[in-house]
mmCIF file of C-alpha atoms and ligand atoms in Angstrom:
data_model
loop_
_atom_site.group_PDB
_atom_site.id
_atom_site.type_symbol
_atom_site.label_atom_id
_atom_site.label_comp_id
_atom_site.label_asym_id
_atom_site.label_seq_id
_atom_site.Cartn_x
_atom_site.Cartn_y
_atom_site.Cartn_z
ATOM 1 C CA MET A 1325 32.004 -15.461 -8.187
ATOM 2 C CA ALA A 1326 28.623 -14.650 -6.758
ATOM 3 C CA SER A 1327 27.000 -11.334 -7.476
ATOM 4 C CA GLN A 1328 24.233 -9.830 -5.425
ATOM 5 C CA HIS A 1329 22.191 -6.676 -5.844
ATOM 6 C CA LEU A 1330 21.067 -4.567 -2.935
ATOM 7 C CA ALA A 1331 19.098 -1.362 -2.835
ATOM 8 C CA SER A 1332 21.430 1.626 -2.804
ATOM 9 C CA SER A 1333 21.083 4.414 -0.257
ATOM 10 C CA GLY A 1334 18.937 7.504 -0.633
ATOM 11 C CA GLY A 1335 19.154 7.717 -4.423
ATOM 12 C CA ALA A 1336 22.915 8.313 -4.233
ATOM 13 C CA CYS A 1337 24.384 8.583 -7.698
ATOM 14 C CA ASP A 1338 27.451 6.879 -9.081
ATOM 15 C CA GLU A 1339 30.255 9.436 -8.923
ATOM 16 C CA TYR A 1340 32.624 6.911 -10.520
ATOM 17 C CA ALA A 1341 30.567 6.121 -13.635
ATOM 18 C CA HIS A 1342 33.234 7.629 -15.930
ATOM 19 C CA THR A 1343 36.248 7.567 -13.621
ATOM 20 C CA ALA A 1344 36.029 3.744 -13.411
ATOM 21 C CA GLN A 1345 37.503 3.190 -16.879
ATOM 22 C CA PHE A 1346 40.610 5.229 -15.985
ATOM 23 C CA TYR A 1347 40.966 4.233 -12.322
ATOM 24 C CA ASP A 1348 43.418 1.337 -12.482
ATOM 25 C CA LEU A 1349 45.731 2.920 -15.010
ATOM 26 C CA LEU A 1350 45.995 6.130 -13.015
ATOM 27 C CA TYR A 1351 46.088 4.625 -9.559
ATOM 28 C CA GLN A 1352 48.977 2.341 -10.402
ATOM 29 C CA GLN A 1353 50.896 5.532 -9.655
ATOM 30 C CA GLY A 1354 48.499 7.591 -7.620
ATOM 31 C CA ALA A 1355 47.119 5.191 -5.024
ATOM 32 C CA PRO A 1356 48.482 5.006 -1.522
ATOM 33 C CA ARG A 1357 50.972 2.219 -0.787
ATOM 34 C CA ASP A 1358 48.501 0.558 1.553
ATOM 35 C CA ILE A 1359 48.366 -3.052 0.284
ATOM 36 C CA PRO A 1360 51.074 -4.453 2.648
ATOM 37 C CA PHE A 1361 49.264 -2.789 5.550
ATOM 38 C CA TYR A 1362 45.942 -4.482 4.679
ATOM 39 C CA LEU A 1363 47.606 -7.841 3.986
ATOM 40 C CA GLU A 1364 49.258 -7.764 7.393
ATOM 41 C CA LEU A 1365 45.975 -6.831 9.071
ATOM 42 C CA ALA A 1366 44.031 -9.592 7.304
ATOM 43 C CA ALA A 1367 46.700 -12.163 8.235
ATOM 44 C CA ARG A 1368 46.418 -11.071 11.875
ATOM 45 C CA GLN A 1369 42.621 -11.337 11.899
ATOM 46 C CA ALA A 1370 42.372 -14.677 10.112
ATOM 47 C CA GLY A 1371 38.743 -14.717 8.997
ATOM 48 C CA PRO A 1372 36.467 -13.390 6.273
ATOM 49 C CA VAL A 1373 37.013 -9.788 5.169
ATOM 50 C CA LEU A 1374 34.361 -7.238 4.214
ATOM 51 C CA GLU A 1375 35.668 -4.426 2.045
ATOM 52 C CA LEU A 1376 33.356 -1.413 1.800
ATOM 53 C CA GLY A 1377 33.835 0.667 -1.350
ATOM 54 C CA CYS A 1378 35.959 -2.081 -2.946
ATOM 55 C CA GLY A 1379 35.964 -0.292 -6.308
ATOM 56 C CA THR A 1380 37.989 -1.989 -9.030
ATOM 57 C CA GLY A 1381 39.424 -4.489 -6.548
ATOM 58 C CA ARG A 1382 42.746 -2.707 -6.052
ATOM 59 C CA VAL A 1383 42.826 -4.101 -2.484
ATOM 60 C CA THR A 1384 40.294 -6.943 -2.926
ATOM 61 C CA LEU A 1385 42.387 -8.928 -5.369
ATOM 62 C CA PRO A 1386 45.670 -8.904 -3.417
ATOM 63 C CA LEU A 1387 43.711 -9.998 -0.326
ATOM 64 C CA ALA A 1388 42.087 -12.869 -2.224
ATOM 65 C CA GLN A 1389 45.412 -13.797 -3.849
ATOM 66 C CA ALA A 1390 46.889 -14.051 -0.340
ATOM 67 C CA GLY A 1391 44.209 -16.616 0.530
ATOM 68 C CA HIS A 1392 41.591 -14.431 2.251
ATOM 69 C CA THR A 1393 37.880 -14.712 1.609
ATOM 70 C CA VAL A 1394 36.616 -11.244 0.677
ATOM 71 C CA THR A 1395 33.193 -9.716 0.194
ATOM 72 C CA GLY A 1396 33.537 -6.472 -1.754
ATOM 73 C CA LEU A 1397 30.653 -4.021 -1.572
ATOM 74 C CA ASP A 1398 30.447 -0.951 -3.778
ATOM 75 C CA LEU A 1399 27.804 1.527 -4.864
ATOM 76 C CA SER A 1400 29.210 1.949 -8.371
ATOM 77 C CA PRO A 1401 28.220 -0.593 -11.040
ATOM 78 C CA ALA A 1402 30.997 0.823 -13.233
ATOM 79 C CA MET A 1403 33.701 0.221 -10.607
ATOM 80 C CA LEU A 1404 32.324 -3.259 -9.870
ATOM 81 C CA ALA A 1405 32.380 -4.081 -13.587
ATOM 82 C CA GLN A 1406 36.118 -3.302 -13.663
ATOM 83 C CA CYS A 1407 36.635 -5.535 -10.637
ATOM 84 C CA GLN A 1408 34.549 -8.296 -12.177
ATOM 85 C CA ALA A 1409 36.601 -8.143 -15.405
ATOM 86 C CA LYS A 1410 39.831 -8.623 -13.463
ATOM 87 C CA LEU A 1411 38.320 -11.499 -11.490
ATOM 88 C CA ALA A 1412 37.203 -13.160 -14.715
ATOM 89 C CA VAL A 1413 40.843 -13.672 -15.698
ATOM 90 C CA ALA A 1414 42.111 -14.459 -12.188
ATOM 91 C CA GLU A 1415 42.889 -17.985 -10.990
ATOM 92 C CA SER A 1416 39.749 -19.914 -10.185
ATOM 93 C CA ALA A 1417 40.749 -20.288 -6.493
ATOM 94 C CA VAL A 1418 41.053 -16.498 -6.231
ATOM 95 C CA ARG A 1419 37.741 -15.988 -8.020
ATOM 96 C CA GLN A 1420 36.003 -18.325 -5.623
ATOM 97 C CA ARG A 1421 37.205 -16.391 -2.613
ATOM 98 C CA VAL A 1422 35.583 -13.135 -3.791
ATOM 99 C CA LYS A 1423 31.961 -12.144 -3.653
ATOM 100 C CA LEU A 1424 30.929 -8.764 -5.087
ATOM 101 C CA VAL A 1425 27.861 -6.928 -3.891
ATOM 102 C CA GLN A 1426 26.379 -3.768 -5.356
ATOM 103 C CA GLY A 1427 24.993 -1.568 -2.598
ATOM 104 C CA SER A 1428 25.664 1.268 -0.211
ATOM 105 C CA MET A 1429 27.840 1.043 2.855
ATOM 106 C CA SER A 1430 25.165 3.010 4.696
ATOM 107 C CA SER A 1431 22.370 0.489 4.128
ATOM 108 C CA PHE A 1432 23.775 -2.996 3.596
ATOM 109 C CA THR A 1433 22.634 -6.256 5.158
ATOM 110 C CA LEU A 1434 24.682 -9.396 4.495
ATOM 111 C CA GLU A 1435 24.091 -12.865 5.840
ATOM 112 C CA GLN A 1436 27.588 -13.164 7.226
ATOM 113 C CA ARG A 1437 29.800 -11.709 9.919
ATOM 114 C CA PHE A 1438 33.386 -10.711 9.344
ATOM 115 C CA ALA A 1439 36.710 -10.812 11.173
ATOM 116 C CA LEU A 1440 37.786 -7.622 9.463
ATOM 117 C CA VAL A 1441 35.895 -4.712 7.874
ATOM 118 C CA LEU A 1442 37.809 -2.185 5.757
ATOM 119 C CA ALA A 1443 36.963 0.884 3.698
ATOM 120 C CA PRO A 1444 40.289 1.477 1.914
ATOM 121 C CA TYR A 1445 41.446 4.696 0.341
ATOM 122 C CA ARG A 1446 39.046 6.892 2.282
ATOM 123 C CA ALA A 1447 35.851 5.395 0.828
ATOM 124 C CA PHE A 1448 34.022 6.364 4.049
ATOM 125 C CA GLN A 1449 34.352 10.032 3.028
ATOM 126 C CA HIS A 1450 31.743 9.503 0.353
ATOM 127 C CA LEU A 1451 29.155 9.557 3.156
ATOM 128 C CA LEU A 1452 28.243 13.219 3.254
ATOM 129 C CA THR A 1453 26.045 13.439 6.353
ATOM 130 C CA VAL A 1454 26.627 12.500 9.983
ATOM 131 C CA GLU A 1455 23.421 10.444 9.852
ATOM 132 C CA GLU A 1456 24.752 8.332 6.981
ATOM 133 C CA GLN A 1457 28.087 7.949 8.738
ATOM 134 C CA GLN A 1458 26.377 6.773 11.924
ATOM 135 C CA VAL A 1459 24.166 4.306 10.078
ATOM 136 C CA CYS A 1460 27.225 2.958 8.245
ATOM 137 C CA LEU A 1461 29.143 2.452 11.486
ATOM 138 C CA GLY A 1462 26.077 0.719 12.942
ATOM 139 C CA ARG A 1463 25.952 -1.592 9.908
ATOM 140 C CA ILE A 1464 29.657 -2.347 10.349
ATOM 141 C CA ARG A 1465 29.146 -3.221 14.020
ATOM 142 C CA ALA A 1466 26.257 -5.504 13.117
ATOM 143 C CA HIS A 1467 28.500 -7.372 10.669
ATOM 144 C CA LEU A 1468 31.520 -7.882 12.932
ATOM 145 C CA ALA A 1469 32.138 -11.379 14.253
ATOM 146 C CA ASP A 1470 33.314 -11.887 17.846
ATOM 147 C CA GLY A 1471 36.844 -10.491 17.980
ATOM 148 C CA GLY A 1472 36.281 -8.706 14.662
ATOM 149 C CA VAL A 1473 37.839 -5.318 13.942
ATOM 150 C CA TYR A 1474 37.080 -2.319 11.724
ATOM 151 C CA LEU A 1475 39.782 -0.251 10.043
ATOM 152 C CA HIS A 1476 38.682 3.379 9.630
ATOM 153 C CA ASN A 1477 40.647 5.475 7.110
ATOM 154 C CA VAL A 1478 40.022 9.062 6.032
ATOM 155 C CA PHE A 1479 42.486 11.770 5.021
ATOM 156 C CA ASN A 1480 43.974 14.005 7.696
ATOM 157 C CA PRO A 1481 42.725 17.468 6.707
ATOM 158 C CA SER A 1482 45.513 20.032 6.479
ATOM 159 C CA LEU A 1483 44.175 23.503 7.260
ATOM 160 C CA ALA A 1484 47.143 25.076 5.457
ATOM 161 C CA TYR A 1485 46.411 23.055 2.277
ATOM 162 C CA ILE A 1486 42.677 23.755 2.425
ATOM 163 C CA MET A 1487 43.135 27.495 2.990
ATOM 164 C CA ASP A 1488 45.686 27.689 0.185
ATOM 165 C CA HIS A 1489 43.070 26.239 -2.201
ATOM 166 C CA VAL A 1490 40.308 28.477 -0.847
ATOM 167 C CA ARG A 1491 42.481 31.562 -1.462
ATOM 168 C CA ARG A 1492 43.529 30.508 -4.963
ATOM 169 C CA GLY A 1493 39.965 29.711 -6.044
ATOM 170 C CA LYS A 1494 38.939 27.054 -8.551
ATOM 171 C CA VAL A 1495 41.703 26.253 -11.046
ATOM 172 C CA TRP A 1496 42.481 23.112 -13.048
ATOM 173 C CA GLU A 1497 45.669 21.377 -11.942
ATOM 174 C CA CYS A 1498 47.148 18.331 -13.629
ATOM 175 C CA ASP A 1499 47.977 15.719 -10.988
ATOM 176 C CA LEU A 1500 48.596 12.443 -12.849
ATOM 177 C CA GLU A 1501 49.731 11.300 -16.267
ATOM 178 C CA ALA A 1502 50.032 7.731 -17.538
ATOM 179 C CA ALA A 1503 50.694 5.902 -20.795
ATOM 180 C CA ASP A 1504 48.389 2.987 -21.575
ATOM 181 C CA PRO A 1505 50.482 0.324 -23.333
ATOM 182 C CA ALA A 1506 47.339 -1.568 -24.403
ATOM 183 C CA SER A 1507 45.717 1.296 -26.343
ATOM 184 C CA GLU A 1508 48.920 3.302 -26.981
ATOM 185 C CA ARG A 1509 47.078 6.252 -25.577
ATOM 186 C CA TYR A 1510 48.316 8.792 -23.105
ATOM 187 C CA LEU A 1511 46.061 9.807 -20.233
ATOM 188 C CA ARG A 1512 46.189 13.085 -18.350
ATOM 189 C CA ARG A 1513 44.128 13.702 -15.222
ATOM 190 C CA SER A 1514 43.438 17.162 -13.807
ATOM 191 C CA HIS A 1515 41.384 18.226 -10.823
ATOM 192 C CA MET A 1516 39.705 21.365 -9.551
ATOM 193 C CA LEU A 1517 38.955 21.558 -5.826
ATOM 194 C CA GLU A 1518 36.266 23.481 -3.977
ATOM 195 C CA TYR A 1519 36.255 23.265 -0.187
ATOM 196 C CA ASP A 1520 32.977 24.174 1.524
ATOM 197 C CA LEU A 1521 34.201 25.117 4.984
ATOM 198 C CA ALA A 1522 30.683 25.191 6.467
ATOM 199 C CA THR A 1523 29.702 21.644 5.475
ATOM 200 C CA GLN A 1524 33.212 20.119 5.370
ATOM 201 C CA VAL A 1525 32.382 18.857 1.905
ATOM 202 C CA LEU A 1526 35.057 18.916 -0.774
ATOM 203 C CA ARG A 1527 33.837 19.018 -4.362
ATOM 204 C CA VAL A 1528 36.360 17.503 -6.776
ATOM 205 C CA ASP A 1529 35.920 18.076 -10.508
ATOM 206 C CA TRP A 1530 37.952 15.570 -12.499
ATOM 207 C CA LYS A 1531 39.050 16.012 -16.107
ATOM 208 C CA PHE A 1532 40.426 13.018 -18.003
ATOM 209 C CA GLU A 1533 42.096 13.799 -21.332
ATOM 210 C CA GLU A 1534 43.151 11.039 -23.726
ATOM 211 C CA TYR A 1535 45.848 11.739 -26.334
ATOM 212 C CA ASN A 1536 47.177 9.552 -29.137
ATOM 213 C CA HIS A 1537 50.907 8.866 -29.605
ATOM 214 C CA ALA A 1538 51.224 12.023 -31.731
ATOM 215 C CA GLY A 1539 49.878 14.180 -28.900
ATOM 216 C CA VAL A 1540 46.475 14.800 -30.485
ATOM 217 C CA LEU A 1541 43.655 15.160 -27.953
ATOM 218 C CA LEU A 1542 41.126 12.375 -28.616
ATOM 219 C CA SER A 1543 38.624 12.816 -25.812
ATOM 220 C CA THR A 1544 37.856 14.785 -22.674
ATOM 221 C CA THR A 1545 35.773 13.267 -19.891
ATOM 222 C CA LEU A 1546 34.486 15.198 -16.881
ATOM 223 C CA GLU A 1547 33.166 13.850 -13.587
ATOM 224 C CA THR A 1548 32.421 15.376 -10.183
ATOM 225 C CA MET A 1549 32.648 13.760 -6.759
ATOM 226 C CA HIS A 1550 32.067 14.911 -3.217
ATOM 227 C CA LEU A 1551 33.965 13.957 -0.075
ATOM 228 C CA ARG A 1552 33.299 14.973 3.492
ATOM 229 C CA TRP A 1553 36.392 15.515 5.561
ATOM 230 C CA GLN A 1554 36.654 14.657 9.257
ATOM 231 C CA TYR A 1555 38.999 16.190 11.778
ATOM 232 C CA ARG A 1556 40.889 13.931 14.147
ATOM 233 C CA PHE A 1557 38.745 14.307 17.240
ATOM 234 C CA GLU A 1558 35.530 14.358 15.208
ATOM 235 C CA ALA A 1559 36.494 10.936 13.843
ATOM 236 C CA GLU A 1560 37.442 9.673 17.274
ATOM 237 C CA HIS A 1561 34.226 10.954 18.881
ATOM 238 C CA LEU A 1562 32.105 9.508 16.091
ATOM 239 C CA LEU A 1563 33.729 6.086 16.404
ATOM 240 C CA SER A 1564 33.302 6.173 20.165
ATOM 241 C CA LEU A 1565 29.654 7.344 19.963
ATOM 242 C CA CYS A 1566 28.938 4.485 17.570
ATOM 243 C CA GLY A 1567 30.291 1.953 20.047
ATOM 244 C CA PHE A 1568 33.836 1.416 18.798
ATOM 245 C CA GLU A 1569 36.917 1.210 20.961
ATOM 246 C CA ILE A 1570 40.053 2.509 19.239
ATOM 247 C CA LEU A 1571 42.875 0.008 19.590
ATOM 248 C CA GLU A 1572 45.513 1.544 17.343
ATOM 249 C CA THR A 1573 45.968 4.978 15.720
ATOM 250 C CA TYR A 1574 48.261 5.819 12.805
ATOM 251 C CA GLY A 1575 49.017 8.728 10.494
ATOM 252 C CA GLY A 1576 49.922 6.537 7.517
ATOM 253 C CA TYR A 1577 50.163 2.990 6.212
ATOM 254 C CA ASP A 1578 53.727 2.557 7.479
ATOM 255 C CA ARG A 1579 52.178 2.868 10.946
ATOM 256 C CA GLN A 1580 53.728 6.287 11.485
ATOM 257 C CA PRO A 1581 52.342 8.334 14.402
ATOM 258 C CA LEU A 1582 49.387 10.622 13.829
ATOM 259 C CA THR A 1583 50.799 14.156 13.778
ATOM 260 C CA ASP A 1584 49.387 17.356 12.265
ATOM 261 C CA LEU A 1585 51.502 16.699 9.148
ATOM 262 C CA ALA A 1586 50.305 13.108 8.677
ATOM 263 C CA GLY A 1587 48.450 12.367 5.443
ATOM 264 C CA GLU A 1588 45.967 9.865 6.854
ATOM 265 C CA LEU A 1589 43.772 9.252 9.868
ATOM 266 C CA ILE A 1590 43.835 5.497 10.466
ATOM 267 C CA TYR A 1591 42.065 3.808 13.354
ATOM 268 C CA LEU A 1592 41.883 0.128 14.142
ATOM 269 C CA CYS A 1593 38.732 -0.360 16.206
ATOM 270 C CA ARG A 1594 36.732 -3.124 17.834
HETATM 271 C C1 SAM B 2435 38.454 6.086 -3.690
HETATM 272 S S1 SAM B 2435 37.511 4.728 -4.253
HETATM 273 C C2 SAM B 2435 38.355 3.433 -3.390
HETATM 274 C C3 SAM B 2435 38.241 2.112 -4.118
HETATM 275 C C4 SAM B 2435 39.091 1.007 -3.516
HETATM 276 N N1 SAM B 2435 38.717 0.754 -2.135
HETATM 277 C C5 SAM B 2435 40.553 1.349 -3.575
HETATM 278 O O1 SAM B 2435 41.176 1.449 -2.515
HETATM 279 O O2 SAM B 2435 41.090 1.510 -4.679
HETATM 280 C C6 SAM B 2435 35.996 4.848 -3.322
HETATM 281 C C7 SAM B 2435 34.980 3.800 -3.686
HETATM 282 O O3 SAM B 2435 33.883 3.934 -2.798
HETATM 283 C C8 SAM B 2435 32.698 3.695 -3.535
HETATM 284 N N2 SAM B 2435 31.551 4.303 -2.842
HETATM 285 C C9 SAM B 2435 31.204 5.602 -2.773
HETATM 286 N N3 SAM B 2435 30.105 5.768 -2.018
HETATM 287 C C10 SAM B 2435 29.747 4.530 -1.594
HETATM 288 C C11 SAM B 2435 28.709 4.028 -0.771
HETATM 289 N N4 SAM B 2435 27.793 4.838 -0.215
HETATM 290 N N5 SAM B 2435 28.662 2.710 -0.557
HETATM 291 C C12 SAM B 2435 29.569 1.867 -1.107
HETATM 292 N N6 SAM B 2435 30.578 2.281 -1.883
HETATM 293 C C13 SAM B 2435 30.680 3.594 -2.120
HETATM 294 C C14 SAM B 2435 32.965 4.285 -4.897
HETATM 295 O O4 SAM B 2435 32.077 3.776 -5.879
HETATM 296 C C15 SAM B 2435 34.419 3.904 -5.100
HETATM 297 O O5 SAM B 2435 34.535 2.676 -5.764
#
């Protein structure tokens, strides 16, 4: 596996520095069931894949195991280290198909063009300004091969859900629990949400609590991340302004239609 280091954007900090160690255990349950969707897309495109915000390789590894060549780019050294550790014990053919790059999706330059560019599990929402979003989409365009496509995925903001949280104020809510068979520890994740309606930036405070088998709290880890939400027509206008033509639109990874109740905004663009 090759590893490359690029300058990261605008001094952005790693909002996954602590989350990384818990990510795979928790997201075995909590992640969207999007892998079949990406495998099908990659099979259709037949060419190298660029995954922006590849994280721990939750999507990268299944793609490489299915025979695709994948470049995974991520801002977080901690998330990349998790991915690298999994690659280290993967089959050598799989390892050779993956290249990891540390850098920002809003400032990358790679010496390759791709048949498919992805940013799974809403990684694009880590770009908090329209300027960064536009630069990122420009970078994606510059890295698409002839016939290449970009899959845009952000969450579909529910006004009812947002307003419910705004009214209730900031409270901790437990959203995931998992037992780690390796360490015999029990992990509990809680979140506290703060929606800034003026900037469309959601602040998420995470709390990770580790317990031993007797239920004694061993450690508490806190981390904060920020996500900018996009409304449907904002996303569509942005993609169009940045030179993309939307080929397919979905509200979820089973290719369900995009309705107001859909969980995701998914656009396949060229
Ligand atoms: C929700 S995680 C998704 C990880 C992986 N794609 C998955 O589906 O499990 C978002 C990822 O985006 C990365 N990220 C955040 N801002 C980024 C940026 N500006 N450039 C590249 N990666 C970024 C984070 O470090 C994190 O690994």
